[in-house]
Amino acid sequence: ETPYSKVLIGKDTRISGYMFESALEAGLSAAGVDIRLLGPMPTPGIAYLTRTLHAQAGIVISASHNPYWDNGIKFFSREGRKLPDSLEQAIESELAKPMTTVDSAALGKAERVADAAGRYIEFCKSTIPPLTSLRGIRLVVDCAHGATYHIAPHVFEELGAEVNVIGAQPDGLNINDGAGSTHPEALQAEVRRSRADLGVALDGDGDRLILVDHRGEIVDGDEILYVIARSRQARGGLPGQAVVGTAMSNLGLEQALQRMGVTLERCAVGDRYIMQRLQERQLVLGGEPSGHIICLDRTSTGDGIVSALQVLAEMHSSGQPLRDLRSGIEKFPQQLVNVKLSGGREVMGSPQLVAAIRSGELELGREGRILLRPSGTEPLLRVMVEGRDRDVVLRLAHQLADLVRDLAV
C-alpha cells in the first residue's frame, strides 16, 4: 500500500474507448485500486492530472493519430511521464500470470472527476507569460474530432483570440478522419477562406500539432521547434544551448540552429527517446517533424495545445506573423516512401540494399541523408531521402523503395 492509492483513466473519442474504460475500471477495482474517471481528455491533460491529483498512475486509452478502429493503452507514472521500456515489458510479462483479486471488502471504488477539463484548461493558459493577450489574433483550430474538442477552443478563446473551430463533432468513428495534424488540408482551406492569422491542427489525442500560416502554408514540427527554440534563446531559457530532434529531423533545422549557436542532438525516432535524451542531458526542448513537441520547462510530456501557445506567445511579443518567425529555417527537400512489408529488419541487411544506399549517399554528398527504418506500429519499412536537389531526392527514394519491394518478394 502506498500513499498513492488511485489511478486515473482518460480516453480519446473513439468508440472502443467505452469498452476499454469499463474493462480497466473492473480490473483495477478487482485489484483493490480506486479509480478516477476523466472521460475524454487529451493525453497531456491526463499526464498533468496524474501529477496534480497525486495519483499512482494515469492510463490513456487512445491510438493517437490512427483511425478509429485502432486503439491502445498507455501509462503515465505519478510524475506524469511515460513509462520506460523496461517497466512496460515487466507489466506485459505479468499478463500471462493467473489473475488474482482482493477480498470483496477491499475492492476499489470509482469516481468521475467533474472538473478535469477546467483544471487542464487553466494549466494550459499558465504556460505562457501572465497577461499575454491573444486579442486581435484570428485562429482556426482543428480538433481532429478527438480529445481536444471541448478543451482547445476554450483555451484560445479565454486568452482573447477569435476562434473558428473545425473537427470538433466527434461521433466515435470520425476521429482523425480527413482532419487534424495528419490531414491538414481542411485547415489550410479554412485559414485561406476566413483570412485567419494562424491555423492549429491537433491530432486525435492532442499530443501533437501542425500549424498553418496566414497564407495557408504548412509549418511542421521542425519549424515549430525552431520558432520555440529561438524564442527561448532570446529570453535566456535554453539550457545547454541544445535542442533534441530525431533521425527524421530536417537538415535545414540542424543548420538553422547551428547559425544560432544551438546544437541539434539527434536520437531514435519516437517521443520516448526524445524524453530520455532531454532528461539525460538536462535539456528542455525537443520534437519531431510530425509535430510532437516537448517543452519540459512547461510540462512533462508532448502537448499540442501548450506548443501552439508557445508560438502564439512569441507572435504576440514580437509582433511578427508566423511566416516571418519561421523564415530563418530553409528546409531541405525530403521524400518519405512507406513500403508495406512485415520483415523490414531482414531486408535491411541485404548486401544489394546496403550497396544501393552507399551509392545514393555518395551521390547526395555531405548535404544529404538516406534513412531506412521499420515502423514501430505498422508492418512498414520507411525509406527517407533528403538532400539539396529535389529531383535527385525523389529519384533515389523511389529507386530504394522499388528495390526494397523486389527484395521482399
Short mmCIF file of C-alpha atoms in Angstrom, two decimals:
data_model
loop_
_atom_site.label_atom_id
_atom_site.label_comp_id
_atom_site.label_asym_id
_atom_site.label_seq_id
_atom_site.Cartn_x
_atom_site.Cartn_y
_atom_site.Cartn_z
CA GLU A 1 0.00 0.00 0.00
CA THR A 2 1.35 3.43 -0.95
CA PRO A 3 0.10 6.94 -0.19
CA TYR A 4 -0.93 6.97 -3.88
CA SER A 5 -3.95 4.68 -3.90
CA LYS A 6 -5.74 5.82 -7.04
CA VAL A 7 -5.29 5.51 -10.79
CA LEU A 8 -6.73 7.93 -13.37
CA ILE A 9 -8.34 6.72 -16.60
CA GLY A 10 -8.86 9.02 -19.56
CA LYS A 11 -9.57 8.36 -23.23
CA ASP A 12 -9.96 9.96 -26.62
CA THR A 13 -13.22 9.94 -28.59
CA ARG A 14 -13.03 6.62 -30.47
CA ILE A 15 -15.99 4.31 -29.89
CA SER A 16 -13.99 1.40 -28.42
CA GLY A 17 -12.89 3.68 -25.58
CA TYR A 18 -16.09 2.84 -23.66
CA MET A 19 -15.24 -0.86 -23.76
CA PHE A 20 -11.61 -0.43 -22.69
CA GLU A 21 -12.60 2.04 -19.96
CA SER A 22 -15.08 -0.45 -18.46
CA ALA A 23 -12.57 -3.32 -18.60
CA LEU A 24 -9.80 -1.26 -16.97
CA GLU A 25 -12.18 0.04 -14.31
CA ALA A 26 -13.25 -3.52 -13.46
CA GLY A 27 -9.68 -4.83 -13.39
CA LEU A 28 -8.36 -2.04 -11.18
CA SER A 29 -11.30 -2.33 -8.81
CA ALA A 30 -10.70 -6.10 -8.54
CA ALA A 31 -7.08 -5.33 -7.62
CA GLY A 32 -8.22 -3.04 -4.79
CA VAL A 33 -7.29 0.22 -6.53
CA ASP A 34 -9.53 3.31 -6.52
CA ILE A 35 -10.26 4.81 -9.92
CA ARG A 36 -10.83 8.37 -11.08
CA LEU A 37 -12.56 8.57 -14.46
CA LEU A 38 -11.66 11.61 -16.56
CA GLY A 39 -13.75 10.86 -19.66
CA PRO A 40 -12.47 12.24 -22.99
CA MET A 41 -9.24 14.11 -22.23
CA PRO A 42 -6.12 14.95 -24.23
CA THR A 43 -3.21 12.63 -23.44
CA PRO A 44 -1.10 15.50 -22.00
CA GLY A 45 -4.08 16.54 -19.86
CA ILE A 46 -4.16 13.06 -18.33
CA ALA A 47 -0.41 13.32 -17.65
CA TYR A 48 -0.92 16.70 -15.95
CA LEU A 49 -3.84 15.49 -13.79
CA THR A 50 -1.95 12.33 -12.79
CA ARG A 51 0.69 14.62 -11.34
CA THR A 52 -1.54 17.20 -9.67
CA LEU A 53 -4.11 14.75 -8.29
CA HIS A 54 -1.25 12.71 -6.76
CA ALA A 55 -2.35 9.50 -8.45
CA GLN A 56 -0.32 6.32 -8.52
CA ALA A 57 -0.53 6.25 -12.33
CA GLY A 58 -2.50 7.60 -15.27
CA ILE A 59 -3.94 5.44 -18.04
CA VAL A 60 -4.68 6.77 -21.53
CA ILE A 61 -6.98 4.84 -23.86
CA SER A 62 -6.00 6.10 -27.30
CA ALA A 63 -4.43 5.24 -30.63
CA SER A 64 -3.29 8.84 -31.04
CA HIS A 65 -3.33 9.86 -34.75
CA ASN A 66 -4.56 6.45 -36.03
CA PRO A 67 -8.09 5.78 -37.39
CA TYR A 68 -11.00 4.89 -35.07
CA TRP A 69 -10.70 1.11 -35.47
CA ASP A 70 -7.29 1.12 -33.79
CA ASN A 71 -6.97 1.64 -30.06
CA GLY A 72 -4.33 1.23 -27.40
CA ILE A 73 -3.44 1.78 -23.77
CA LYS A 74 -0.53 3.82 -22.45
CA PHE A 75 0.53 4.58 -18.92
CA PHE A 76 1.92 7.63 -17.16
CA SER A 77 3.94 7.45 -13.96
CA ARG A 78 2.91 9.57 -10.97
CA GLU A 79 5.29 12.27 -12.30
CA GLY A 80 3.20 12.44 -15.49
CA ARG A 81 5.87 10.77 -17.63
CA LYS A 82 5.63 7.79 -19.99
CA LEU A 83 6.95 4.54 -18.55
CA PRO A 84 10.39 3.28 -19.63
CA ASP A 85 10.55 0.25 -21.95
CA SER A 86 11.80 -1.99 -19.13
CA LEU A 87 8.76 -1.26 -16.94
CA GLU A 88 6.33 -1.74 -19.85
CA GLN A 89 7.93 -5.13 -20.57
CA ALA A 90 7.64 -6.07 -16.88
CA ILE A 91 3.90 -5.23 -17.00
CA GLU A 92 3.48 -7.33 -20.16
CA SER A 93 5.22 -10.30 -18.55
CA GLU A 94 2.67 -10.16 -15.68
CA LEU A 95 -0.22 -10.57 -18.14
CA ALA A 96 0.48 -14.28 -18.61
CA LYS A 97 0.23 -14.99 -14.88
CA PRO A 98 -3.00 -16.24 -13.21
CA MET A 99 -5.33 -13.42 -12.20
CA THR A 100 -5.99 -12.79 -8.51
CA THR A 101 -8.45 -10.39 -6.92
CA VAL A 102 -8.75 -8.79 -3.49
CA ASP A 103 -11.44 -9.65 -0.96
CA SER A 104 -14.82 -8.02 -1.55
CA ALA A 105 -14.31 -5.56 1.32
CA ALA A 106 -11.10 -4.28 -0.27
CA LEU A 107 -12.44 -3.65 -3.81
CA GLY A 108 -11.59 -0.28 -5.35
CA LYS A 109 -14.16 2.49 -5.85
CA ALA A 110 -14.65 4.62 -8.95
CA GLU A 111 -15.46 8.32 -9.12
CA ARG A 112 -15.77 10.73 -12.02
CA VAL A 113 -13.57 13.84 -11.90
CA ALA A 114 -16.12 16.53 -12.74
CA ASP A 115 -13.70 19.44 -13.18
CA ALA A 116 -10.97 17.65 -15.17
CA ALA A 117 -11.37 19.81 -18.29
CA GLY A 118 -11.38 23.10 -16.35
CA ARG A 119 -8.24 22.20 -14.41
CA TYR A 120 -6.35 21.37 -17.60
CA ILE A 121 -7.58 24.48 -19.45
CA GLU A 122 -6.22 26.66 -16.63
CA PHE A 123 -2.91 24.78 -16.71
CA CYS A 124 -2.51 25.33 -20.49
CA LYS A 125 -3.12 29.07 -20.07
CA SER A 126 -0.47 29.20 -17.31
CA THR A 127 2.30 28.02 -19.69
CA ILE A 128 2.69 31.44 -21.33
CA PRO A 129 3.59 34.71 -19.56
CA PRO A 130 0.78 36.24 -17.47
CA LEU A 131 -1.23 38.96 -19.21
CA THR A 132 -0.31 37.63 -22.67
CA SER A 133 -3.37 38.51 -24.69
CA LEU A 134 -4.26 36.88 -27.98
CA ARG A 135 -6.79 39.63 -28.68
CA GLY A 136 -6.81 40.55 -32.34
CA ILE A 137 -5.49 37.14 -33.47
CA ARG A 138 -7.86 35.15 -35.68
CA LEU A 139 -7.37 31.41 -35.27
CA VAL A 140 -8.76 28.32 -36.94
CA VAL A 141 -8.45 25.26 -34.68
CA ASP A 142 -8.91 21.71 -36.00
CA CYS A 143 -9.50 19.24 -33.15
CA ALA A 144 -9.48 16.13 -35.41
CA HIS A 145 -12.85 15.14 -33.84
CA GLY A 146 -10.64 13.98 -30.98
CA ALA A 147 -9.98 14.50 -27.30
CA THR A 148 -9.28 18.26 -27.51
CA TYR A 149 -12.73 19.12 -28.92
CA HIS A 150 -14.01 20.51 -25.59
CA ILE A 151 -10.66 21.88 -24.40
CA ALA A 152 -8.64 23.65 -27.12
CA PRO A 153 -11.33 26.15 -28.22
CA HIS A 154 -11.78 27.35 -24.61
CA VAL A 155 -8.03 27.77 -24.04
CA PHE A 156 -7.57 30.07 -27.03
CA GLU A 157 -10.88 31.93 -26.55
CA GLU A 158 -10.19 32.62 -22.87
CA LEU A 159 -6.84 34.18 -23.87
CA GLY A 160 -8.70 36.57 -26.18
CA ALA A 161 -8.30 35.01 -29.64
CA GLU A 162 -11.12 34.95 -32.15
CA VAL A 163 -11.53 31.20 -32.71
CA ASN A 164 -13.10 29.36 -35.62
CA VAL A 165 -13.34 25.67 -34.67
CA ILE A 166 -13.45 22.73 -37.11
CA GLY A 167 -13.20 18.98 -36.49
CA ALA A 168 -14.99 19.23 -33.14
CA GLN A 169 -18.05 16.99 -33.66
CA PRO A 170 -16.81 13.56 -32.51
CA ASP A 171 -19.15 10.61 -33.12
CA GLY A 172 -16.79 7.79 -32.10
CA LEU A 173 -15.91 6.96 -35.72
CA ASN A 174 -14.65 10.21 -37.27
CA ILE A 175 -11.52 10.75 -35.13
CA ASN A 176 -8.57 11.75 -37.40
CA ASP A 177 -10.76 11.07 -40.46
CA GLY A 178 -9.57 13.62 -43.02
CA ALA A 179 -8.93 16.01 -40.14
CA GLY A 180 -6.27 17.08 -37.67
CA SER A 181 -2.47 17.12 -37.85
CA THR A 182 -2.24 14.13 -40.23
CA HIS A 183 -4.73 15.70 -42.72
CA PRO A 184 -4.28 19.48 -42.53
CA GLU A 185 -5.85 20.18 -45.96
CA ALA A 186 -9.23 21.19 -44.49
CA LEU A 187 -7.48 23.54 -42.08
CA GLN A 188 -5.40 25.09 -44.89
CA ALA A 189 -8.55 25.75 -46.92
CA GLU A 190 -10.38 27.27 -43.93
CA VAL A 191 -7.44 29.53 -42.99
CA ARG A 192 -7.36 30.89 -46.55
CA ARG A 193 -11.15 31.23 -46.77
CA SER A 194 -11.53 33.04 -43.45
CA ARG A 195 -8.27 35.01 -43.80
CA ALA A 196 -7.14 33.86 -40.38
CA ASP A 197 -3.73 34.70 -38.86
CA LEU A 198 -2.96 31.10 -37.92
CA GLY A 199 -4.32 27.57 -38.12
CA VAL A 200 -3.74 24.94 -35.42
CA ALA A 201 -4.25 21.24 -36.29
CA LEU A 202 -4.15 18.86 -33.32
CA ASP A 203 -4.25 15.06 -33.52
CA GLY A 204 -6.82 12.71 -32.01
CA ASP A 205 -5.28 12.63 -28.55
CA GLY A 206 -3.85 16.15 -28.52
CA ASP A 207 -0.16 15.44 -28.05
CA ARG A 208 0.98 16.77 -31.43
CA LEU A 209 0.21 19.68 -33.74
CA ILE A 210 0.85 21.11 -37.18
CA LEU A 211 0.46 24.85 -37.77
CA VAL A 212 -0.72 26.71 -40.88
CA ASP A 213 0.44 30.28 -41.52
CA HIS A 214 -1.79 33.13 -42.75
CA ARG A 215 -1.16 32.14 -46.38
CA GLY A 216 -2.39 28.61 -45.72
CA GLU A 217 1.06 27.05 -45.85
CA ILE A 218 2.00 24.21 -43.50
CA VAL A 219 4.50 24.81 -40.71
CA ASP A 220 5.64 21.40 -39.44
CA GLY A 221 7.22 20.18 -36.22
CA ASP A 222 10.78 21.07 -37.28
CA GLU A 223 9.76 24.66 -37.98
CA ILE A 224 7.70 24.89 -34.77
CA LEU A 225 10.72 23.60 -32.84
CA TYR A 226 12.89 26.27 -34.47
CA VAL A 227 10.46 29.09 -33.57
CA ILE A 228 10.22 27.97 -29.93
CA ALA A 229 14.00 27.44 -29.66
CA ARG A 230 14.66 30.95 -30.99
CA SER A 231 12.13 32.39 -28.57
CA ARG A 232 13.64 30.52 -25.60
CA GLN A 233 17.19 31.51 -26.56
CA ALA A 234 16.24 35.21 -26.84
CA ARG A 235 14.88 35.06 -23.29
CA GLY A 236 17.78 33.06 -21.85
CA GLY A 237 15.67 29.94 -21.35
CA LEU A 238 17.54 27.38 -23.46
CA PRO A 239 19.77 25.36 -21.12
CA GLY A 240 22.75 23.64 -22.73
CA GLN A 241 22.26 25.61 -25.97
CA ALA A 242 20.92 22.37 -27.44
CA VAL A 243 17.65 21.01 -28.80
CA VAL A 244 16.76 17.33 -29.24
CA GLY A 245 15.49 16.04 -32.59
CA THR A 246 15.37 12.62 -34.20
CA ALA A 247 16.88 10.86 -37.19
CA MET A 248 13.93 12.31 -39.19
CA SER A 249 14.58 15.97 -38.27
CA ASN A 250 15.34 18.03 -41.38
CA LEU A 251 18.93 19.05 -42.15
CA GLY A 252 17.59 22.58 -42.63
CA LEU A 253 16.60 22.66 -38.94
CA GLU A 254 20.06 21.48 -37.91
CA GLN A 255 21.72 24.21 -39.99
CA ALA A 256 19.33 26.97 -38.81
CA LEU A 257 20.02 26.05 -35.17
CA GLN A 258 23.78 25.95 -35.85
CA ARG A 259 23.60 29.55 -37.10
CA MET A 260 22.10 30.44 -33.69
CA GLY A 261 24.91 28.61 -31.89
CA VAL A 262 22.50 25.85 -30.88
CA THR A 263 23.23 22.12 -31.33
CA LEU A 264 20.64 19.67 -32.65
CA GLU A 265 21.11 16.38 -30.81
CA ARG A 266 19.57 13.52 -32.77
CA CYS A 267 18.12 10.38 -31.20
CA ALA A 268 15.99 7.45 -32.40
CA VAL A 269 12.51 8.23 -33.76
CA GLY A 270 9.85 8.35 -31.03
CA ASP A 271 8.91 10.82 -28.32
CA ARG A 272 10.07 8.43 -25.56
CA TYR A 273 13.64 8.65 -26.91
CA ILE A 274 13.46 12.43 -27.12
CA MET A 275 12.31 12.50 -23.50
CA GLN A 276 15.11 10.16 -22.46
CA ARG A 277 17.75 12.39 -24.08
CA LEU A 278 16.23 15.58 -22.62
CA GLN A 279 16.41 14.09 -19.13
CA GLU A 280 19.92 12.65 -19.57
CA ARG A 281 21.31 15.96 -20.82
CA GLN A 282 19.10 18.23 -18.65
CA LEU A 283 17.69 19.97 -21.72
CA VAL A 284 14.18 21.39 -22.06
CA LEU A 285 13.16 21.37 -25.72
CA GLY A 286 12.78 18.58 -28.27
CA GLY A 287 10.50 17.42 -31.03
CA GLU A 288 9.74 15.58 -34.25
CA PRO A 289 8.70 16.75 -37.74
CA SER A 290 5.27 15.16 -37.13
CA GLY A 291 4.59 17.91 -34.59
CA HIS A 292 5.28 16.08 -31.35
CA ILE A 293 6.97 18.88 -29.38
CA ILE A 294 8.15 18.50 -25.78
CA CYS A 295 8.65 21.68 -23.71
CA LEU A 296 9.98 20.23 -20.44
CA ASP A 297 10.21 23.73 -18.96
CA ARG A 298 6.41 23.91 -19.20
CA THR A 299 5.05 20.36 -18.89
CA SER A 300 6.06 16.70 -18.53
CA THR A 301 5.12 15.33 -21.96
CA GLY A 302 4.37 16.30 -25.57
CA ASP A 303 1.43 18.70 -25.67
CA GLY A 304 -0.14 20.14 -28.84
CA ILE A 305 -2.08 22.95 -27.14
CA VAL A 306 0.87 24.04 -24.98
CA SER A 307 3.20 24.00 -28.03
CA ALA A 308 0.74 26.13 -30.04
CA LEU A 309 0.59 28.60 -27.14
CA GLN A 310 4.39 28.97 -27.10
CA VAL A 311 4.28 30.01 -30.77
CA LEU A 312 1.30 32.33 -30.22
CA ALA A 313 3.06 33.98 -27.26
CA GLU A 314 6.09 34.64 -29.49
CA MET A 315 3.86 36.07 -32.24
CA HIS A 316 2.29 38.34 -29.60
CA SER A 317 5.54 39.53 -28.02
CA SER A 318 7.43 40.01 -31.32
CA GLY A 319 4.51 41.40 -33.29
CA GLN A 320 5.54 39.13 -36.18
CA PRO A 321 3.39 36.68 -38.14
CA LEU A 322 4.38 33.01 -38.09
CA ARG A 323 5.65 33.23 -41.67
CA ASP A 324 8.35 35.70 -40.55
CA LEU A 325 9.19 33.81 -37.35
CA ARG A 326 9.95 30.63 -39.30
CA SER A 327 11.80 32.40 -42.15
CA GLY A 328 15.24 31.62 -40.65
CA ILE A 329 14.90 27.92 -41.45
CA GLU A 330 15.29 26.69 -45.02
CA LYS A 331 14.16 23.10 -45.19
CA PHE A 332 15.87 20.58 -47.46
CA PRO A 333 13.70 18.55 -49.86
CA GLN A 334 12.82 15.30 -48.11
CA GLN A 335 10.96 12.32 -49.51
CA LEU A 336 9.43 9.58 -47.38
CA VAL A 337 8.13 6.39 -49.00
CA ASN A 338 6.37 3.74 -46.91
CA VAL A 339 6.82 0.20 -48.23
CA LYS A 340 4.40 -2.42 -46.91
CA LEU A 341 6.23 -5.48 -45.62
CA SER A 342 6.49 -7.40 -42.38
CA GLY A 343 10.17 -8.43 -42.29
CA GLY A 344 11.73 -4.98 -42.53
CA ARG A 345 14.84 -5.76 -40.50
CA GLU A 346 15.76 -8.81 -42.61
CA VAL A 347 15.52 -6.82 -45.87
CA MET A 348 17.68 -4.03 -44.42
CA GLY A 349 20.58 -6.48 -44.05
CA SER A 350 20.58 -7.34 -47.77
CA PRO A 351 24.00 -6.68 -49.40
CA GLN A 352 22.23 -5.38 -52.53
CA LEU A 353 20.29 -2.78 -50.49
CA VAL A 354 23.36 -1.80 -48.43
CA ALA A 355 25.28 -1.18 -51.69
CA ALA A 356 22.41 0.88 -53.17
CA ILE A 357 22.25 3.04 -50.02
CA ARG A 358 26.02 3.62 -50.11
CA SER A 359 25.83 4.62 -53.79
CA GLY A 360 22.94 7.02 -53.04
CA GLU A 361 24.83 8.59 -50.15
CA LEU A 362 27.84 9.24 -52.40
CA GLU A 363 25.58 10.95 -54.95
CA LEU A 364 23.95 13.17 -52.29
CA GLY A 365 27.29 14.20 -50.77
CA ARG A 366 27.65 15.79 -47.34
CA GLU A 367 24.40 17.74 -47.58
CA GLY A 368 22.15 14.73 -47.84
CA ARG A 369 20.99 11.66 -45.94
CA ILE A 370 19.34 8.29 -46.50
CA LEU A 371 17.47 6.60 -43.68
CA LEU A 372 15.62 3.27 -43.69
CA ARG A 373 13.73 2.19 -40.61
CA PRO A 374 10.93 -0.26 -39.79
CA SER A 375 7.78 1.35 -38.38
CA GLY A 376 7.24 0.72 -34.68
CA THR A 377 3.45 0.45 -35.08
CA GLU A 378 2.70 -0.88 -38.60
CA PRO A 379 4.14 -3.54 -40.98
CA LEU A 380 6.04 -0.89 -42.97
CA LEU A 381 9.61 -0.04 -43.88
CA ARG A 382 10.06 3.72 -44.12
CA VAL A 383 12.50 4.93 -46.78
CA MET A 384 13.62 8.56 -46.30
CA VAL A 385 15.95 10.51 -48.59
CA GLU A 386 16.95 14.12 -48.01
CA GLY A 387 19.23 16.46 -49.98
CA ARG A 388 19.68 19.78 -51.77
CA ASP A 389 18.33 18.67 -55.17
CA ARG A 390 14.63 17.71 -55.11
CA ASP A 391 14.82 15.67 -58.34
CA VAL A 392 17.73 13.58 -57.06
CA VAL A 393 15.95 13.07 -53.72
CA LEU A 394 12.73 11.86 -55.39
CA ARG A 395 14.57 9.54 -57.77
CA LEU A 396 16.69 7.92 -55.06
CA ALA A 397 13.73 7.49 -52.67
CA HIS A 398 11.64 5.68 -55.29
CA GLN A 399 14.59 3.60 -56.54
CA LEU A 400 15.31 2.40 -53.00
CA ALA A 401 11.61 1.75 -52.29
CA ASP A 402 11.35 -0.33 -55.50
CA LEU A 403 14.45 -2.30 -54.52
CA VAL A 404 13.00 -3.00 -51.06
CA ARG A 405 9.77 -4.28 -52.69
CA ASP A 406 11.74 -6.56 -55.04
CA LEU A 407 13.85 -7.95 -52.20
CA ALA A 408 10.78 -8.59 -50.04
CA VAL A 409 9.08 -10.80 -52.64
#
